[in-house]
mmCIF file of C-alpha atoms in Angstrom:
data_model
loop_
_atom_site.group_PDB
_atom_site.id
_atom_site.type_symbol
_atom_site.label_atom_id
_atom_site.label_comp_id
_atom_site.label_asym_id
_atom_site.label_seq_id
_atom_site.Cartn_x
_atom_site.Cartn_y
_atom_site.Cartn_z
ATOM 1 C CA MET A 1 86.494 134.730 110.902
ATOM 2 C CA PRO A 2 88.266 131.200 112.662
ATOM 3 C CA LYS A 3 86.624 128.038 113.696
ATOM 4 C CA ARG A 4 88.003 125.580 116.041
ATOM 5 C CA SER A 5 85.837 121.583 115.675
ATOM 6 C CA ILE A 6 84.768 120.429 118.821
ATOM 7 C CA SER A 7 87.034 116.962 118.733
ATOM 8 C CA GLN A 8 90.129 119.733 118.804
ATOM 9 C CA ARG A 9 88.892 121.277 120.887
ATOM 10 C CA THR A 10 88.544 118.543 123.508
ATOM 11 C CA GLY A 11 92.315 117.518 121.920
ATOM 12 C CA ASP A 12 93.742 120.607 123.443
ATOM 13 C CA LEU A 13 91.430 119.903 126.730
ATOM 14 C CA ALA A 14 92.554 117.029 126.495
ATOM 15 C CA GLU A 15 96.542 118.161 126.344
ATOM 16 C CA HIS A 16 96.164 121.207 128.727
ATOM 17 C CA ILE A 17 94.455 118.801 131.657
ATOM 18 C CA ALA A 18 97.947 115.659 130.757
ATOM 19 C CA GLN A 19 100.173 118.554 131.876
ATOM 20 C CA GLY A 20 98.671 120.211 134.445
ATOM 21 C CA ALA A 21 98.683 116.393 135.841
ATOM 22 C CA PHE A 22 102.412 116.008 135.815
ATOM 23 C CA LEU A 23 103.825 119.689 135.997
ATOM 24 C CA LYS A 24 101.196 119.535 139.522
ATOM 25 C CA ALA A 25 103.484 116.061 140.113
ATOM 26 C CA PRO A 26 105.921 116.221 142.330
ATOM 27 C CA ASN A 27 108.833 114.189 140.751
ATOM 28 C CA TRP A 28 108.403 115.176 137.084
ATOM 29 C CA ILE A 29 108.015 118.268 134.531
ATOM 30 C CA CYS A 30 106.535 118.181 131.944
ATOM 31 C CA ARG A 31 107.292 119.870 128.329
ATOM 32 C CA THR A 32 105.181 120.456 124.390
ATOM 33 C CA GLN A 33 106.536 118.760 121.966
ATOM 34 C CA SER A 34 104.482 120.894 118.556
ATOM 35 C CA HIS A 35 107.276 119.550 116.356
ATOM 36 C CA ASP A 36 106.899 115.809 116.348
ATOM 37 C CA PHE A 37 104.503 114.049 114.561
ATOM 38 C CA GLY A 38 102.407 111.927 117.267
ATOM 39 C CA ILE A 39 104.013 113.429 120.082
ATOM 40 C CA ASP A 40 102.038 116.418 122.029
ATOM 41 C CA LEU A 41 103.981 115.936 125.230
ATOM 42 C CA GLU A 42 107.268 114.818 126.975
ATOM 43 C CA ALA A 43 107.950 114.314 130.919
ATOM 44 C CA GLU A 44 111.263 114.128 132.322
ATOM 45 C CA LEU A 45 111.676 112.198 136.014
ATOM 46 C CA ILE A 46 113.994 114.934 138.263
ATOM 47 C CA ASP A 47 114.872 114.410 141.447
ATOM 48 C CA VAL A 48 114.682 116.466 144.877
ATOM 49 C CA THR A 49 117.120 117.660 147.514
ATOM 50 C CA ASP A 50 116.431 119.909 149.827
ATOM 51 C CA GLY A 51 113.335 122.237 147.389
ATOM 52 C CA VAL A 52 116.304 122.274 144.829
ATOM 53 C CA GLU A 53 114.542 119.846 141.384
ATOM 54 C CA GLU A 54 117.839 117.965 139.722
ATOM 55 C CA LEU A 55 116.867 116.845 136.174
ATOM 56 C CA SER A 56 117.607 113.148 135.778
ATOM 57 C CA GLY A 57 117.372 112.839 131.885
ATOM 58 C CA ALA A 58 114.739 109.789 132.175
ATOM 59 C CA LEU A 59 111.705 110.864 129.777
ATOM 60 C CA VAL A 60 108.691 109.366 128.756
ATOM 61 C CA LYS A 61 106.734 110.679 125.387
ATOM 62 C CA LEU A 62 103.024 111.226 125.704
ATOM 63 C CA GLN A 63 100.408 111.152 123.432
ATOM 64 C CA VAL A 64 97.686 112.545 124.157
ATOM 65 C CA LYS A 65 93.259 111.363 123.274
ATOM 66 C CA GLY A 66 91.186 113.585 124.624
ATOM 67 C CA THR A 67 87.644 111.936 124.960
ATOM 68 C CA LEU A 68 84.130 113.135 126.475
ATOM 69 C CA LYS A 69 82.723 109.228 126.409
ATOM 70 C CA PRO A 70 84.687 106.993 127.097
ATOM 71 C CA ILE A 71 84.312 103.732 125.630
ATOM 72 C CA TYR A 72 84.044 101.712 128.567
ATOM 73 C CA LYS A 73 83.686 97.517 128.919
ATOM 74 C CA ASN A 74 85.526 94.610 130.212
ATOM 75 C CA ARG A 75 87.381 96.859 132.626
ATOM 76 C CA GLY A 76 88.952 98.941 129.898
ATOM 77 C CA TYR A 77 88.878 101.629 127.805
ATOM 78 C CA TYR A 78 89.368 101.402 124.214
ATOM 79 C CA VAL A 79 90.647 103.671 121.981
ATOM 80 C CA ARG A 80 91.257 103.399 118.357
ATOM 81 C CA LEU A 81 94.654 103.652 116.818
ATOM 82 C CA LYS A 82 96.174 104.701 113.583
ATOM 83 C CA THR A 83 98.632 101.062 112.262
ATOM 84 C CA GLU A 84 100.767 103.609 111.352
ATOM 85 C CA TYR A 85 101.199 104.711 113.891
ATOM 86 C CA LEU A 86 101.671 102.321 116.352
ATOM 87 C CA LYS A 87 104.846 101.129 114.317
ATOM 88 C CA TYR A 88 106.038 104.537 114.851
ATOM 89 C CA ALA A 89 106.053 105.029 118.372
ATOM 90 C CA ASN A 90 107.562 101.170 118.347
ATOM 91 C CA GLN A 91 110.276 102.302 116.785
ATOM 92 C CA PHE A 92 110.997 104.886 119.954
ATOM 93 C CA ARG A 93 114.300 104.180 121.957
ATOM 94 C CA VAL A 94 111.924 106.425 125.242
ATOM 95 C CA PRO A 95 109.486 104.631 126.250
ATOM 96 C CA VAL A 96 106.281 106.336 124.652
ATOM 97 C CA LEU A 97 102.756 106.519 126.647
ATOM 98 C CA LEU A 98 99.154 106.663 125.392
ATOM 99 C CA LEU A 99 96.788 108.989 127.841
ATOM 100 C CA LEU A 100 93.507 108.589 127.318
ATOM 101 C CA VAL A 101 91.707 111.533 128.659
ATOM 102 C CA ASN A 102 88.028 112.251 129.561
ATOM 103 C CA VAL A 103 88.193 115.739 129.772
ATOM 104 C CA ARG A 104 84.893 115.706 131.667
ATOM 105 C CA SER A 105 85.708 114.082 134.596
ATOM 106 C CA ASN A 106 89.810 115.465 134.196
ATOM 107 C CA GLU A 107 90.289 111.606 134.953
ATOM 108 C CA ILE A 108 93.314 109.702 132.865
ATOM 109 C CA HIS A 109 94.183 106.635 132.558
ATOM 110 C CA TYR A 110 97.209 105.599 130.385
ATOM 111 C CA LEU A 111 99.500 102.458 127.725
ATOM 112 C CA TRP A 112 103.067 102.208 127.437
ATOM 113 C CA LEU A 113 102.534 101.652 123.543
ATOM 114 C CA GLN A 114 106.531 99.537 123.120
ATOM 115 C CA GLU A 115 105.018 97.246 126.207
ATOM 116 C CA TYR A 116 101.695 96.601 125.056
ATOM 117 C CA LEU A 117 103.205 95.706 121.289
ATOM 118 C CA ILE A 118 105.187 92.582 122.363
ATOM 119 C CA GLY A 119 103.228 90.071 121.486
ATOM 120 C CA ARG A 120 100.967 91.323 119.811
ATOM 121 C CA GLU A 121 102.120 92.500 116.537
ATOM 122 C CA GLY A 122 100.316 90.878 113.927
ATOM 123 C CA ILE A 123 98.499 94.607 114.817
ATOM 124 C CA LEU A 124 100.925 96.289 113.132
ATOM 125 C CA CYS A 125 100.149 94.108 109.707
ATOM 126 C CA GLY A 126 96.586 94.199 107.604
ATOM 127 C CA SER A 127 93.850 96.802 109.196
ATOM 128 C CA LYS A 128 94.637 100.521 108.417
ATOM 129 C CA SER A 129 94.367 101.025 112.693
ATOM 130 C CA ALA A 130 93.492 98.756 115.541
ATOM 131 C CA LEU A 131 91.721 99.034 118.636
ATOM 132 C CA ILE A 132 93.591 99.487 121.844
ATOM 133 C CA LYS A 133 92.396 98.533 125.491
ATOM 134 C CA VAL A 134 93.282 100.918 127.998
ATOM 135 C CA PRO A 135 93.298 99.449 131.755
ATOM 136 C CA GLU A 136 90.822 100.105 133.979
ATOM 137 C CA GLU A 137 93.617 100.228 136.669
ATOM 138 C CA ASN A 138 95.954 102.266 134.835
ATOM 139 C CA LYS A 139 95.242 105.302 136.875
ATOM 140 C CA LEU A 140 98.065 108.254 135.501
ATOM 141 C CA ASN A 141 97.410 110.064 139.570
ATOM 142 C CA LEU A 142 98.304 106.726 140.878
ATOM 143 C CA SER A 143 101.754 105.831 138.981
ATOM 144 C CA PHE A 144 102.951 109.051 139.518
ATOM 145 C CA GLN A 145 105.080 107.426 142.561
ATOM 146 C CA HIS A 146 106.503 104.406 141.226
ATOM 147 C CA HIS A 147 105.554 102.979 138.788
ATOM 148 C CA LEU A 148 105.461 105.596 136.010
ATOM 149 C CA PRO A 149 108.699 106.199 137.341
ATOM 150 C CA GLU A 150 109.775 102.820 136.675
ATOM 151 C CA ILE A 151 109.066 102.790 133.643
ATOM 152 C CA ALA A 152 111.311 105.988 131.786
ATOM 153 C CA LEU A 153 114.554 104.239 134.263
ATOM 154 C CA GLY A 154 114.264 101.055 132.250
ATOM 155 C CA VAL A 155 113.841 98.819 135.442
ATOM 156 C CA THR A 156 110.156 96.726 134.584
ATOM 157 C CA LYS A 157 110.105 93.706 132.247
ATOM 158 C CA GLY A 158 108.911 95.991 129.900
ATOM 159 C CA SER A 159 112.057 97.427 129.449
ATOM 160 C CA GLN A 160 114.213 94.217 130.040
ATOM 161 C CA LEU A 161 112.299 92.734 126.904
ATOM 162 C CA MET A 162 113.196 95.299 124.726
ATOM 163 C CA ALA A 163 116.354 96.259 125.248
ATOM 164 C CA VAL A 164 117.305 92.382 124.353
ATOM 165 C CA GLN A 165 115.560 92.940 121.619
ATOM 166 C CA LYS A 166 117.990 95.170 120.567
ATOM 167 C CA LEU A 167 120.941 93.672 121.404
ATOM 168 C CA PHE A 168 119.622 91.190 118.841
ATOM 169 C CA GLU A 169 119.039 94.526 116.210
ATOM 170 C CA VAL A 170 122.212 95.232 117.024
ATOM 171 C CA PHE A 171 124.536 91.587 116.615
ATOM 172 C CA SER A 172 122.035 90.210 113.868
ATOM 173 C CA SER A 173 123.222 93.642 111.949
ATOM 174 C CA LYS A 174 126.943 92.124 111.293
ATOM 175 C CA TYR A 175 125.735 87.774 112.730
ATOM 176 C CA ASP A 176 127.708 87.471 115.848
ATOM 177 C CA ALA A 177 126.891 83.523 116.192
ATOM 178 C CA LYS A 178 128.420 84.141 120.334
ATOM 179 C CA ALA A 179 126.466 87.379 120.575
ATOM 180 C CA LEU A 180 123.067 86.406 119.163
ATOM 181 C CA ALA A 181 123.518 82.906 121.769
ATOM 182 C CA LEU A 182 123.193 85.176 124.577
ATOM 183 C CA ALA A 183 120.220 86.787 123.251
ATOM 184 C CA SER A 184 118.813 83.892 122.490
ATOM 185 C CA ASP A 185 119.367 82.653 126.579
ATOM 186 C CA LEU A 186 118.296 86.290 127.946
ATOM 187 C CA LEU A 187 115.047 86.099 126.007
ATOM 188 C CA GLU A 188 114.352 82.382 127.304
ATOM 189 C CA HIS A 189 115.184 83.119 130.516
ATOM 190 C CA LEU A 190 113.277 86.849 130.847
ATOM 191 C CA GLY A 191 109.604 84.388 129.246
ATOM 192 C CA ASP A 192 106.698 85.670 127.513
ATOM 193 C CA ASP A 193 106.675 83.958 124.063
ATOM 194 C CA ALA A 194 109.722 87.113 124.157
ATOM 195 C CA HIS A 195 110.769 85.764 121.139
ATOM 196 C CA ILE A 196 108.021 85.296 118.804
ATOM 197 C CA ALA A 197 108.792 89.784 119.532
ATOM 198 C CA ILE A 198 111.757 89.525 118.026
ATOM 199 C CA PHE A 199 111.778 86.704 115.711
ATOM 200 C CA ASN A 200 108.846 89.144 113.825
ATOM 201 C CA GLY A 201 111.679 91.875 113.790
ATOM 202 C CA ALA A 202 114.071 90.529 112.145
ATOM 203 C CA ILE A 203 111.512 89.494 109.317
ATOM 204 C CA ASP A 204 109.901 93.362 109.573
ATOM 205 C CA LYS A 205 113.603 94.608 108.868
ATOM 206 C CA LEU A 206 114.418 91.451 106.718
ATOM 207 C CA ILE A 207 110.915 93.018 104.493
ATOM 208 C CA LYS A 208 112.579 96.807 104.474
ATOM 209 C CA ARG A 209 115.269 95.374 102.961
ATOM 210 C CA GLY A 210 113.190 94.502 99.809
ATOM 211 C CA PRO A 211 113.432 91.224 97.659
ATOM 212 C CA HIS A 212 116.651 91.802 95.788
ATOM 213 C CA LEU A 213 119.261 91.488 98.131
ATOM 214 C CA SER A 214 122.362 90.128 97.542
ATOM 215 C CA ARG A 215 123.970 87.082 98.219
ATOM 216 C CA VAL A 216 126.444 88.629 101.261
ATOM 217 C CA ASP A 217 123.272 90.310 102.970
ATOM 218 C CA SER A 218 120.942 87.104 102.051
ATOM 219 C CA GLN A 219 123.915 85.029 103.719
ATOM 220 C CA GLU A 220 124.544 87.539 106.463
ATOM 221 C CA PHE A 221 120.475 87.468 107.517
ATOM 222 C CA GLY A 222 119.826 83.540 106.861
ATOM 223 C CA LYS A 223 122.232 83.105 109.635
ATOM 224 C CA VAL A 224 120.362 85.100 112.965
ATOM 225 C CA LEU A 225 116.749 83.655 110.937
ATOM 226 C CA VAL A 226 118.414 80.292 110.973
ATOM 227 C CA ASP A 227 119.637 80.976 114.943
ATOM 228 C CA LEU A 228 116.026 82.307 115.558
ATOM 229 C CA THR A 229 113.904 79.056 113.863
ATOM 230 C CA ARG A 230 116.304 76.480 115.748
ATOM 231 C CA ARG A 231 115.973 77.683 119.241
ATOM 232 C CA PHE A 232 112.404 79.067 119.132
ATOM 233 C CA GLY A 233 110.967 77.161 115.900
ATOM 234 C CA ASP A 234 108.829 74.848 118.149
ATOM 235 C CA ARG A 235 106.544 78.202 118.439
ATOM 236 C CA LEU A 236 105.971 79.954 115.360
ATOM 237 C CA ASP A 237 103.328 79.058 113.654
ATOM 238 C CA ALA A 238 102.625 78.297 109.263
ATOM 239 C CA ASP A 239 101.541 81.828 108.802
ATOM 240 C CA GLN A 240 104.796 83.060 110.436
ATOM 241 C CA ILE A 241 107.326 80.809 109.068
ATOM 242 C CA LEU A 242 105.249 81.650 105.410
ATOM 243 C CA LYS A 243 106.015 85.702 106.096
ATOM 244 C CA MET A 244 109.440 84.757 107.036
ATOM 245 C CA VAL A 245 109.424 82.714 103.291
ATOM 246 C CA VAL A 246 107.304 83.850 100.784
ATOM 247 C CA ARG A 247 107.602 87.456 98.606
ATOM 248 C CA GLY A 248 104.929 87.879 96.505
ATOM 249 C CA ASP A 249 105.354 85.285 94.014
ATOM 250 C CA THR A 250 108.876 84.113 94.852
ATOM 251 C CA TYR A 251 111.047 82.854 97.857
ATOM 252 C CA SER A 252 113.778 84.676 100.196
ATOM 253 C CA LEU A 253 116.971 82.592 100.833
ATOM 254 C CA ALA A 254 117.611 84.259 103.816
ATOM 255 C CA GLY A 255 113.835 82.590 104.300
ATOM 256 C CA LEU A 256 115.081 79.228 102.950
ATOM 257 C CA ASP A 257 117.612 79.242 105.294
ATOM 258 C CA GLY A 258 114.784 79.769 108.158
ATOM 259 C CA LEU A 259 112.972 76.887 107.124
ATOM 260 C CA LEU A 260 115.899 74.901 107.290
ATOM 261 C CA GLY A 261 116.877 75.668 111.149
ATOM 262 C CA LEU A 262 113.115 75.202 111.284
ATOM 263 C CA TYR A 263 113.329 71.366 109.023
ATOM 264 C CA ASP A 264 117.027 71.142 111.118
ATOM 265 C CA GLY A 265 115.472 71.709 115.112
ATOM 266 C CA PHE A 266 111.485 70.720 114.717
ATOM 267 C CA PRO A 267 110.600 68.229 112.136
ATOM 268 C CA ASP A 268 107.940 67.277 113.880
ATOM 269 C CA HIS A 269 106.787 70.685 114.034
ATOM 270 C CA ALA A 270 107.334 71.881 110.793
ATOM 271 C CA MET A 271 105.940 68.734 109.395
ATOM 272 C CA SER A 272 102.430 69.173 111.586
ATOM 273 C CA LEU A 273 102.407 72.983 110.273
ATOM 274 C CA GLY A 274 101.158 70.977 106.622
ATOM 275 C CA LEU A 275 103.748 74.270 104.664
ATOM 276 C CA ALA A 276 103.684 72.013 101.863
ATOM 277 C CA HIS A 277 100.376 71.896 101.050
ATOM 278 C CA ARG A 278 100.283 75.787 101.336
ATOM 279 C CA PHE A 279 103.269 76.026 99.596
ATOM 280 C CA ASP A 280 101.333 75.172 96.403
ATOM 281 C CA GLU A 281 98.211 76.644 96.940
ATOM 282 C CA LEU A 282 100.674 79.815 96.509
ATOM 283 C CA LYS A 283 102.261 77.849 93.757
ATOM 284 C CA LEU A 284 105.733 77.586 94.970
ATOM 285 C CA TYR A 285 106.033 74.123 93.659
ATOM 286 C CA GLU A 286 110.006 74.440 94.770
ATOM 287 C CA LEU A 287 109.213 74.551 98.800
ATOM 288 C CA SER A 288 106.451 72.418 98.473
ATOM 289 C CA TRP A 289 108.496 69.974 97.389
ATOM 290 C CA TYR A 290 111.244 70.732 99.678
ATOM 291 C CA CYS A 291 108.976 70.673 102.872
ATOM 292 C CA GLN A 292 108.077 67.179 101.775
ATOM 293 C CA PHE A 293 111.923 66.416 100.878
ATOM 294 C CA ARG A 294 113.197 67.194 104.658
ATOM 295 C CA GLU A 295 109.232 65.685 105.922
ATOM 296 C CA ALA A 296 110.509 62.454 104.412
ATOM 297 C CA HIS A 297 114.070 62.234 105.753
ATOM 298 C CA ALA A 298 112.716 64.252 109.156
ATOM 299 C CA GLU A 299 115.528 61.702 110.584
ATOM 300 C CA LEU A 300 118.664 63.885 109.378
ATOM 301 C CA ASP A 301 118.990 67.965 109.719
ATOM 302 C CA ALA A 302 120.540 69.426 106.890
ATOM 303 C CA MET A 303 124.432 68.048 107.097
ATOM 304 C CA SER A 304 123.672 65.053 107.320
ATOM 305 C CA ILE A 305 121.579 65.391 104.124
ATOM 306 C CA TRP A 306 123.754 66.699 101.970
ATOM 307 C CA LEU A 307 126.491 64.370 102.542
ATOM 308 C CA LYS A 308 123.829 61.708 101.998
ATOM 309 C CA ILE A 309 121.913 63.878 98.862
ATOM 310 C CA ALA A 310 123.423 61.147 96.426
ATOM 311 C CA THR A 311 120.763 57.970 97.567
ATOM 312 C CA LEU A 312 118.412 59.973 98.577
ATOM 313 C CA GLU A 313 114.981 60.138 97.472
ATOM 314 C CA THR A 314 114.166 62.806 95.833
ATOM 315 C CA ALA A 315 110.859 62.919 93.681
ATOM 316 C CA PHE A 316 107.788 64.245 95.179
ATOM 317 C CA GLU A 317 104.300 65.095 93.654
ATOM 318 C CA THR A 318 103.836 69.089 94.184
ATOM 319 C CA GLY A 319 101.153 70.886 91.982
ATOM 320 C CA ALA A 320 102.998 71.612 89.082
ATOM 321 C CA GLY A 321 104.162 67.527 88.956
ATOM 322 C CA ILE A 322 106.346 64.934 90.179
ATOM 323 C CA LEU A 323 109.879 67.276 91.183
ATOM 324 C CA HIS A 324 113.303 65.277 91.999
ATOM 325 C CA ILE A 325 116.934 66.027 91.511
ATOM 326 C CA PRO A 326 118.444 63.835 88.094
ATOM 327 C CA GLU A 327 121.838 61.469 89.657
ATOM 328 C CA LYS A 328 123.806 63.692 87.126
ATOM 329 C CA ASP A 329 122.675 66.796 89.658
ATOM 330 C CA ARG A 330 123.892 64.799 92.937
ATOM 331 C CA ASP A 331 127.345 66.255 92.269
ATOM 332 C CA TYR A 332 126.844 69.250 91.799
ATOM 333 C CA CYS A 333 124.368 69.511 94.631
ATOM 334 C CA THR A 334 127.442 68.053 97.207
ATOM 335 C CA MET A 335 130.090 70.568 96.053
ATOM 336 C CA LYS A 336 127.643 73.414 96.390
ATOM 337 C CA TRP A 337 125.865 72.721 99.100
ATOM 338 C CA PRO A 338 128.096 74.282 101.818
ATOM 339 C CA ASN A 339 127.899 77.769 100.209
ATOM 340 C CA ARG A 340 124.846 77.980 99.333
ATOM 341 C CA ALA A 341 123.043 76.132 101.477
ATOM 342 C CA ASP A 342 120.031 73.733 100.711
ATOM 343 C CA ALA A 343 118.914 76.431 97.995
ATOM 344 C CA VAL A 344 121.078 74.595 95.845
ATOM 345 C CA TYR A 345 119.074 71.748 95.688
ATOM 346 C CA LEU A 346 116.001 74.086 94.290
ATOM 347 C CA GLN A 347 117.547 75.310 92.217
ATOM 348 C CA SER A 348 119.040 71.964 90.831
ATOM 349 C CA LEU A 349 115.127 70.661 90.362
ATOM 350 C CA CYS A 350 113.516 69.314 87.115
ATOM 351 C CA LEU A 351 109.772 67.570 86.615
ATOM 352 C CA GLN A 352 110.272 63.738 86.598
ATOM 353 C CA GLU A 353 109.632 63.015 83.069
ATOM 354 C CA PRO A 354 106.600 60.467 83.402
ATOM 355 C CA THR A 355 107.872 56.524 82.727
ATOM 356 C CA PRO A 356 106.534 55.375 78.987
ATOM 357 C CA LYS A 357 104.282 52.685 79.307
ATOM 358 C CA ARG A 358 105.118 49.864 77.482
#
């Protein structure tokens, strides 16, 4: 005989309760989503005029989690979600709401997942699951008239942030300096560390492209990262910088451009992060050299260094020994820098021979 587990029964009952709640609301309709991975229901806001319902096209996707005994503490309910699912939900352009349904009391609390993840992108890295807090005040039955319509219509601050993120993705796919500057200004206006979400999104996009980008693609991404780090670099920590630059046992040329922007825009902050030591630990000795080189000439931006490279000190101690740019290669660096930027310095490094004892 076919069997059904208690958890399956709880899930089915929770979905039934959630759909019923939307169907009872005067300004919503609700449909099942049988073919969407991780999406149980879809709700659409409706306009009612003279007893006639008109569809608005304003949607929310719903993931339903049923429970017999919710975990409650610190004025919220906790539920564990798979990281892969959170990544999936975060890619939607339509709002995805988690509905936590107490099947005993019929109480439903909700959380807008994409908004929740803004500034919390670290959740998406590392562990296979994350414990998510659903605020106690997010009661579904009290939100049908105001908060949920605002989410569906895209008029909340979270909606604004996600709209700017999408603009940034579009403009960064084919580098548009003016458009990116305008999007960055919008981020500054909206505040709340939204730039971190944009930065992490750009890095994730770079990582997904793989370790072997073409020179053209690398240059395009590098321009985006330079823009970001010159504007927001003082708010990034060492781990975010390493994620931008490091690719296994080597480094990304686009990430190096981002490091250039950090030292150009915020040399004091860059120095405070101890990046040279971190790169030495990873045996990325060229990058350790680069950080020491930039910090030794912190008063100069990348272009000024290029103009003076023939006369600057380039010998610095790394885990591999003292690396330097030989004087015979300085003219080559000067000639190639306009196309290769600071990567040309790393490609010209040599181990300094010890001075013979007399």
